Amino acid sequence: MNILWQAFSQCPEKLPTKHFEKANKETIRQLLYKQMEHWNIPKHLSDIIDHTNMFFPRSIYEIKDFPVWSKGRVVLVGDAVHTANPFVGQGASYSLEDAMLIAKMLRDHEYRDAFYYYEKDRRKRTEELNALFQHMSIQNDIDKKMNEYTIEWDEETYV
Ligand SMILES: Cc1cc2nc3c(=O)[nH]c(=O)nc-3n(C[C@H](O)[C@H](O)[C@H](O)COP(=O)(O)OP(=O)(O)OC[C@H]3O[C@@H](n4cnc5c(N)ncnc54)[C@H](O)[C@@H]3O)c2cc1C
């Protein structure tokens, strides 16, 4: 049986590539145990770590406050302009919402206006949600914000 598992941790600054992305298996195993040194690690969890023979360590970055989202005829969408913390599992939703709104704006406006309305709407939403996600305890507020957003889409006019 194969198991795919993930572990996340936050660091104040990037780990050097030689100590993370290019580190050997034993170094990664030690790093994992160090991260969990104050945990009461159940045996099945240490078994999984001990028997894992492939690790794919990756650094994940947050992008904060991009000053502009477009320049000339180029506009950024998805992770290129606003990342969502992987803990909250919303990055794909943000990207799909971006794609849908930019398509709609480009259908309805010339590109400069389209980029303007797209950024105005999406910047507000992603900044508000990201701020909420930093305080995950207010789950009701998050659910409300997630559900109150709609993009009206008139399918017949989309060819
Ligand atoms: C560990 C992890 C777990 C996550 N879990 C979740 C989750 O549970 N739920 C969720 O909603 N989101 C999750 N996300 C976030 C989600 O995966 C991203 O927010 C989403 O994929 C962003 O979509 P995107 O289209 O903007 O970028 P991407 O999905 O990164 O797509 C960009 C594409 O462009 C390609 N590309 C890059 N450079 C070039 C180039 N020069 N030429 C051509 N192509 C290029 C890349 O290969 C890639 O296919 C997670 C992210 C991570 C890292």
PDB file of C-alpha atoms and ligand atoms in Angstrom:
ATOM      1  CA  MET A   1       0.000   0.000   0.000  1.00  0.00           C
ATOM      2  CA  ASN A   2       1.274   3.503  -0.823  1.00  0.00           C
ATOM      3  CA  ILE A   3       0.478   6.517   1.311  1.00  0.00           C
ATOM      4  CA  LEU A   4       0.751  10.121   0.182  1.00  0.00           C
ATOM      5  CA  TRP A   5       1.018  12.534   3.095  1.00  0.00           C
ATOM      6  CA  GLN A   6       1.890  16.187   3.632  1.00  0.00           C
ATOM      7  CA  ALA A   7       3.371  18.192   6.477  1.00  0.00           C
ATOM      8  CA  PHE A   8       3.430  21.986   6.687  1.00  0.00           C
ATOM      9  CA  SER A   9       5.410  24.247   8.916  1.00  0.00           C
ATOM     10  CA  GLN A  10       6.123  27.963   9.078  1.00  0.00           C
ATOM     11  CA  CYS A  11       9.594  29.497   9.224  1.00  0.00           C
ATOM     12  CA  PRO A  12      10.593  33.103   9.800  1.00  0.00           C
ATOM     13  CA  GLU A  13      12.752  32.941   6.674  1.00  0.00           C
ATOM     14  CA  LYS A  14      13.488  30.620   3.780  1.00  0.00           C
ATOM     15  CA  LEU A  15      15.545  27.517   4.547  1.00  0.00           C
ATOM     16  CA  PRO A  16      18.645  27.269   2.344  1.00  0.00           C
ATOM     17  CA  THR A  17      18.013  25.026  -0.662  1.00  0.00           C
ATOM     18  CA  LYS A  18      20.906  22.736   0.295  1.00  0.00           C
ATOM     19  CA  HIS A  19      19.230  22.110   3.682  1.00  0.00           C
ATOM     20  CA  PHE A  20      15.734  21.616   2.330  1.00  0.00           C
ATOM     21  CA  GLU A  21      14.866  21.108  -1.330  1.00  0.00           C
ATOM     22  CA  LYS A  22      18.215  19.392  -1.993  1.00  0.00           C
ATOM     23  CA  ALA A  23      18.671  17.757   1.401  1.00  0.00           C
ATOM     24  CA  ASN A  24      18.877  13.966   1.673  1.00  0.00           C
ATOM     25  CA  LYS A  25      16.127  11.817   3.152  1.00  0.00           C
ATOM     26  CA  GLU A  26      17.704  11.534   6.583  1.00  0.00           C
ATOM     27  CA  THR A  27      18.059  15.315   6.918  1.00  0.00           C
ATOM     28  CA  ILE A  28      14.382  15.762   6.061  1.00  0.00           C
ATOM     29  CA  ARG A  29      13.390  13.045   8.531  1.00  0.00           C
ATOM     30  CA  GLN A  30      15.402  14.802  11.268  1.00  0.00           C
ATOM     31  CA  LEU A  31      13.848  18.131  10.335  1.00  0.00           C
ATOM     32  CA  LEU A  32      10.375  16.627  10.663  1.00  0.00           C
ATOM     33  CA  TYR A  33      11.152  15.145  14.072  1.00  0.00           C
ATOM     34  CA  LYS A  34      12.638  18.452  15.193  1.00  0.00           C
ATOM     35  CA  GLN A  35       9.461  20.268  14.162  1.00  0.00           C
ATOM     36  CA  MET A  36       7.443  17.801  16.216  1.00  0.00           C
ATOM     37  CA  GLU A  37       9.740  17.569  19.215  1.00  0.00           C
ATOM     38  CA  HIS A  38       7.072  18.924  21.568  1.00  0.00           C
ATOM     39  CA  TRP A  39       4.392  16.663  20.198  1.00  0.00           C
ATOM     40  CA  ASN A  40       3.374  13.395  21.715  1.00  0.00           C
ATOM     41  CA  ILE A  41       3.933  11.604  18.393  1.00  0.00           C
ATOM     42  CA  PRO A  42       1.779   8.478  18.050  1.00  0.00           C
ATOM     43  CA  LYS A  43       3.599   5.373  16.820  1.00  0.00           C
ATOM     44  CA  HIS A  44       1.669   5.162  13.546  1.00  0.00           C
ATOM     45  CA  LEU A  45       2.857   8.681  12.672  1.00  0.00           C
ATOM     46  CA  SER A  46       6.528   7.969  13.366  1.00  0.00           C
ATOM     47  CA  ASP A  47       6.132   4.689  11.432  1.00  0.00           C
ATOM     48  CA  ILE A  48       4.943   6.648   8.399  1.00  0.00           C
ATOM     49  CA  ILE A  49       7.865   9.067   8.653  1.00  0.00           C
ATOM     50  CA  ASP A  50      10.406   6.285   9.217  1.00  0.00           C
ATOM     51  CA  HIS A  51       9.152   4.239   6.261  1.00  0.00           C
ATOM     52  CA  THR A  52       8.804   7.074   3.787  1.00  0.00           C
ATOM     53  CA  ASN A  53      11.342   6.613   1.037  1.00  0.00           C
ATOM     54  CA  MET A  54      10.563   9.663  -1.112  1.00  0.00           C
ATOM     55  CA  PHE A  55      10.276  13.253   0.130  1.00  0.00           C
ATOM     56  CA  PHE A  56       9.442  16.274  -1.998  1.00  0.00           C
ATOM     57  CA  PRO A  57      10.382  19.276   0.183  1.00  0.00           C
ATOM     58  CA  ARG A  58       9.087  22.550  -1.210  1.00  0.00           C
ATOM     59  CA  SER A  59       9.145  26.115   0.099  1.00  0.00           C
ATOM     60  CA  ILE A  60       5.822  27.939  -0.201  1.00  0.00           C
ATOM     61  CA  TYR A  61       5.744  31.733  -0.155  1.00  0.00           C
ATOM     62  CA  GLU A  62       3.046  34.259   0.560  1.00  0.00           C
ATOM     63  CA  ILE A  63       2.785  37.312  -1.670  1.00  0.00           C
ATOM     64  CA  LYS A  64       1.582  40.415   0.118  1.00  0.00           C
ATOM     65  CA  ASP A  65       0.068  43.586  -1.351  1.00  0.00           C
ATOM     66  CA  PHE A  66       1.015  43.568  -5.004  1.00  0.00           C
ATOM     67  CA  PRO A  67       0.838  47.286  -5.912  1.00  0.00           C
ATOM     68  CA  VAL A  68      -0.683  46.702  -9.364  1.00  0.00           C
ATOM     69  CA  TRP A  69      -2.247  43.646 -10.950  1.00  0.00           C
ATOM     70  CA  SER A  70      -1.858  44.629 -14.602  1.00  0.00           C
ATOM     71  CA  LYS A  71       0.458  46.505 -16.894  1.00  0.00           C
ATOM     72  CA  GLY A  72      -0.402  47.343 -20.490  1.00  0.00           C
ATOM     73  CA  ARG A  73      -2.263  44.388 -21.939  1.00  0.00           C
ATOM     74  CA  VAL A  74      -0.969  41.913 -19.342  1.00  0.00           C
ATOM     75  CA  VAL A  75      -2.996  41.037 -16.241  1.00  0.00           C
ATOM     76  CA  LEU A  76      -2.171  38.603 -13.443  1.00  0.00           C
ATOM     77  CA  VAL A  77      -4.587  35.979 -12.116  1.00  0.00           C
ATOM     78  CA  GLY A  78      -4.465  33.241  -9.500  1.00  0.00           C
ATOM     79  CA  ASP A  79      -1.356  32.485  -7.496  1.00  0.00           C
ATOM     80  CA  ALA A  80       0.651  34.864  -9.688  1.00  0.00           C
ATOM     81  CA  VAL A  81      -0.977  37.778  -7.883  1.00  0.00           C
ATOM     82  CA  HIS A  82      -2.456  36.527  -4.588  1.00  0.00           C
ATOM     83  CA  THR A  83      -1.573  33.355  -2.796  1.00  0.00           C
ATOM     84  CA  ALA A  84      -3.817  31.684  -0.263  1.00  0.00           C
ATOM     85  CA  ASN A  85      -2.238  29.827   2.586  1.00  0.00           C
ATOM     86  CA  PRO A  86      -2.449  26.079   1.680  1.00  0.00           C
ATOM     87  CA  PHE A  87      -3.884  25.415   5.154  1.00  0.00           C
ATOM     88  CA  VAL A  88      -7.142  27.059   4.139  1.00  0.00           C
ATOM     89  CA  GLY A  89      -7.485  25.207   0.825  1.00  0.00           C
ATOM     90  CA  GLN A  90      -8.888  28.137  -1.140  1.00  0.00           C
ATOM     91  CA  GLY A  91      -6.202  28.966  -3.711  1.00  0.00           C
ATOM     92  CA  ALA A  92      -7.865  27.015  -6.503  1.00  0.00           C
ATOM     93  CA  SER A  93     -11.194  28.706  -5.730  1.00  0.00           C
ATOM     94  CA  TYR A  94      -9.574  32.140  -5.834  1.00  0.00           C
ATOM     95  CA  SER A  95      -8.015  31.296  -9.195  1.00  0.00           C
ATOM     96  CA  LEU A  96     -11.270  30.020 -10.660  1.00  0.00           C
ATOM     97  CA  GLU A  97     -13.124  33.101  -9.430  1.00  0.00           C
ATOM     98  CA  ASP A  98     -10.423  35.281 -11.021  1.00  0.00           C
ATOM     99  CA  ALA A  99     -10.694  33.428 -14.314  1.00  0.00           C
ATOM    100  CA  MET A 100     -14.459  33.736 -14.396  1.00  0.00           C
ATOM    101  CA  LEU A 101     -14.535  37.423 -13.515  1.00  0.00           C
ATOM    102  CA  ILE A 102     -11.744  38.445 -15.900  1.00  0.00           C
ATOM    103  CA  ALA A 103     -13.510  36.542 -18.699  1.00  0.00           C
ATOM    104  CA  LYS A 104     -16.733  38.341 -17.905  1.00  0.00           C
ATOM    105  CA  MET A 105     -15.063  41.766 -17.663  1.00  0.00           C
ATOM    106  CA  LEU A 106     -13.240  41.254 -20.979  1.00  0.00           C
ATOM    107  CA  ARG A 107     -16.516  40.257 -22.586  1.00  0.00           C
ATOM    108  CA  ASP A 108     -18.250  43.389 -21.341  1.00  0.00           C
ATOM    109  CA  HIS A 109     -15.540  46.086 -21.457  1.00  0.00           C
ATOM    110  CA  GLU A 110     -12.462  47.205 -23.328  1.00  0.00           C
ATOM    111  CA  TYR A 111      -9.372  45.733 -21.721  1.00  0.00           C
ATOM    112  CA  ARG A 112      -8.291  48.699 -19.548  1.00  0.00           C
ATOM    113  CA  ASP A 113     -11.717  48.938 -17.938  1.00  0.00           C
ATOM    114  CA  ALA A 114     -11.880  45.159 -17.706  1.00  0.00           C
ATOM    115  CA  PHE A 115      -8.581  45.054 -15.781  1.00  0.00           C
ATOM    116  CA  TYR A 116      -9.689  47.944 -13.568  1.00  0.00           C
ATOM    117  CA  TYR A 117     -13.023  46.348 -12.544  1.00  0.00           C
ATOM    118  CA  TYR A 118     -11.424  42.931 -12.167  1.00  0.00           C
ATOM    119  CA  GLU A 119      -8.700  44.218  -9.839  1.00  0.00           C
ATOM    120  CA  LYS A 120     -11.075  46.386  -7.826  1.00  0.00           C
ATOM    121  CA  ASP A 121     -13.375  43.443  -7.110  1.00  0.00           C
ATOM    122  CA  ARG A 122     -10.837  40.679  -6.665  1.00  0.00           C
ATOM    123  CA  ARG A 123      -8.291  42.623  -4.623  1.00  0.00           C
ATOM    124  CA  LYS A 124     -10.952  43.495  -2.048  1.00  0.00           C
ATOM    125  CA  ARG A 125     -12.210  39.924  -1.814  1.00  0.00           C
ATOM    126  CA  THR A 126      -8.848  38.189  -1.538  1.00  0.00           C
ATOM    127  CA  GLU A 127      -7.479  40.712   0.948  1.00  0.00           C
ATOM    128  CA  GLU A 128     -10.569  40.415   3.142  1.00  0.00           C
ATOM    129  CA  LEU A 129     -10.540  36.633   3.056  1.00  0.00           C
ATOM    130  CA  ASN A 130      -6.812  36.363   3.679  1.00  0.00           C
ATOM    131  CA  ALA A 131      -7.198  38.658   6.684  1.00  0.00           C
ATOM    132  CA  LEU A 132      -9.956  36.391   8.037  1.00  0.00           C
ATOM    133  CA  PHE A 133      -7.921  33.264   7.433  1.00  0.00           C
ATOM    134  CA  GLN A 134      -5.228  34.648   9.682  1.00  0.00           C
ATOM    135  CA  HIS A 135      -7.767  34.298  12.508  1.00  0.00           C
ATOM    136  CA  MET A 136      -9.244  30.912  11.738  1.00  0.00           C
ATOM    137  CA  SER A 137     -11.200  30.897  14.994  1.00  0.00           C
ATOM    138  CA  ILE A 138     -13.893  33.140  13.501  1.00  0.00           C
ATOM    139  CA  GLN A 139     -15.173  30.326  11.315  1.00  0.00           C
ATOM    140  CA  ASN A 140     -18.695  31.742  11.003  1.00  0.00           C
ATOM    141  CA  ASP A 141     -17.375  34.960   9.470  1.00  0.00           C
ATOM    142  CA  ILE A 142     -15.292  32.964   7.033  1.00  0.00           C
ATOM    143  CA  ASP A 143     -18.227  30.774   5.965  1.00  0.00           C
ATOM    144  CA  LYS A 144     -20.383  33.863   5.486  1.00  0.00           C
ATOM    145  CA  LYS A 145     -17.736  35.620   3.374  1.00  0.00           C
ATOM    146  CA  MET A 146     -17.175  32.478   1.300  1.00  0.00           C
ATOM    147  CA  ASN A 147     -20.861  32.082   0.537  1.00  0.00           C
ATOM    148  CA  GLU A 148     -21.929  35.668  -0.048  1.00  0.00           C
ATOM    149  CA  TYR A 149     -19.805  36.148  -3.180  1.00  0.00           C
ATOM    150  CA  THR A 150     -21.412  35.473  -6.562  1.00  0.00           C
ATOM    151  CA  ILE A 151     -20.526  36.278 -10.134  1.00  0.00           C
ATOM    152  CA  GLU A 152     -23.708  36.433 -12.202  1.00  0.00           C
ATOM    153  CA  TRP A 153     -23.066  34.508 -15.396  1.00  0.00           C
ATOM    154  CA  ASP A 154     -25.390  34.685 -18.350  1.00  0.00           C
ATOM    155  CA  GLU A 155     -24.500  31.485 -20.206  1.00  0.00           C
ATOM    156  CA  GLU A 156     -26.382  32.268 -23.423  1.00  0.00           C
ATOM    157  CA  THR A 157     -24.242  35.295 -24.199  1.00  0.00           C
ATOM    158  CA  TYR A 158     -20.982  33.400 -23.729  1.00  0.00           C
ATOM    159  CA  VAL A 159     -19.781  31.808 -26.975  1.00  0.00           C
TER     160      VAL A 159
HETATM  161  C1  LIG B   1       0.737  22.074  -0.898  1.00  0.00           C
HETATM  162  C2  LIG B   1      -0.445  22.834  -1.438  1.00  0.00           C
HETATM  163  C3  LIG B   1      -1.732  22.420  -1.120  1.00  0.00           C
HETATM  164  C4  LIG B   1      -2.819  23.117  -1.614  1.00  0.00           C
HETATM  165  N1  LIG B   1      -4.079  22.686  -1.304  1.00  0.00           N
HETATM  166  C5  LIG B   1      -5.131  23.323  -1.829  1.00  0.00           C
HETATM  167  C6  LIG B   1      -6.463  22.852  -1.557  1.00  0.00           C
HETATM  168  O1  LIG B   1      -6.695  21.882  -0.839  1.00  0.00           O
HETATM  169  N2  LIG B   1      -7.494  23.533  -2.128  1.00  0.00           N
HETATM  170  C7  LIG B   1      -7.294  24.634  -2.933  1.00  0.00           C
HETATM  171  O2  LIG B   1      -8.275  25.218  -3.420  1.00  0.00           O
HETATM  172  N3  LIG B   1      -6.063  25.072  -3.199  1.00  0.00           N
HETATM  173  C8  LIG B   1      -4.974  24.438  -2.677  1.00  0.00           C
HETATM  174  N4  LIG B   1      -3.713  24.893  -2.964  1.00  0.00           N
HETATM  175  C9  LIG B   1      -3.545  26.099  -3.785  1.00  0.00           C
HETATM  176  C10 LIG B   1      -3.808  25.822  -5.269  1.00  0.00           C
HETATM  177  O3  LIG B   1      -3.077  24.680  -5.716  1.00  0.00           O
HETATM  178  C11 LIG B   1      -3.351  27.046  -6.059  1.00  0.00           C
HETATM  179  O4  LIG B   1      -3.840  28.227  -5.445  1.00  0.00           O
HETATM  180  C12 LIG B   1      -3.864  26.979  -7.501  1.00  0.00           C
HETATM  181  O5  LIG B   1      -3.368  25.817  -8.141  1.00  0.00           O
HETATM  182  C13 LIG B   1      -3.415  28.219  -8.251  1.00  0.00           C
HETATM  183  O6  LIG B   1      -3.816  28.102  -9.584  1.00  0.00           O
HETATM  184  P1  LIG B   1      -3.099  28.930 -10.704  1.00  0.00           P
HETATM  185  O7  LIG B   1      -3.776  28.550 -11.977  1.00  0.00           O
HETATM  186  O8  LIG B   1      -3.062  30.367 -10.322  1.00  0.00           O
HETATM  187  O9  LIG B   1      -1.577  28.470 -10.685  1.00  0.00           O
HETATM  188  P2  LIG B   1      -0.965  27.024 -10.965  1.00  0.00           P
HETATM  189  O10 LIG B   1      -1.939  25.941 -10.605  1.00  0.00           O
HETATM  190  O11 LIG B   1       0.373  27.041 -10.287  1.00  0.00           O
HETATM  191  O12 LIG B   1      -0.812  26.994 -12.533  1.00  0.00           O
HETATM  192  C14 LIG B   1       0.244  27.698 -13.182  1.00  0.00           C
HETATM  193  C15 LIG B   1       0.650  26.834 -14.363  1.00  0.00           C
HETATM  194  O13 LIG B   1       1.558  27.587 -15.180  1.00  0.00           O
HETATM  195  C16 LIG B   1       2.603  26.733 -15.580  1.00  0.00           C
HETATM  196  N5  LIG B   1       3.757  27.566 -15.918  1.00  0.00           N
HETATM  197  C17 LIG B   1       4.619  28.172 -15.079  1.00  0.00           C
HETATM  198  N6  LIG B   1       5.549  28.854 -15.762  1.00  0.00           N
HETATM  199  C18 LIG B   1       5.257  28.687 -17.066  1.00  0.00           C
HETATM  200  C19 LIG B   1       5.834  29.146 -18.270  1.00  0.00           C
HETATM  201  N7  LIG B   1       6.907  29.948 -18.279  1.00  0.00           N
HETATM  202  N8  LIG B   1       5.264  28.775 -19.439  1.00  0.00           N
HETATM  203  C20 LIG B   1       4.158  27.989 -19.442  1.00  0.00           C
HETATM  204  N9  LIG B   1       3.549  27.509 -18.324  1.00  0.00           N
HETATM  205  C21 LIG B   1       4.098  27.862 -17.165  1.00  0.00           C
HETATM  206  C22 LIG B   1       2.830  25.812 -14.394  1.00  0.00           C
HETATM  207  O14 LIG B   1       3.486  24.628 -14.789  1.00  0.00           O
HETATM  208  C23 LIG B   1       1.398  25.555 -13.944  1.00  0.00           C
HETATM  209  O15 LIG B   1       0.809  24.470 -14.627  1.00  0.00           O
HETATM  210  C24 LIG B   1      -2.609  24.230  -2.467  1.00  0.00           C
HETATM  211  C25 LIG B   1      -1.320  24.625  -2.797  1.00  0.00           C
HETATM  212  C26 LIG B   1      -0.246  23.946  -2.281  1.00  0.00           C
HETATM  213  C27 LIG B   1       1.152  24.376  -2.672  1.00  0.00           C
END
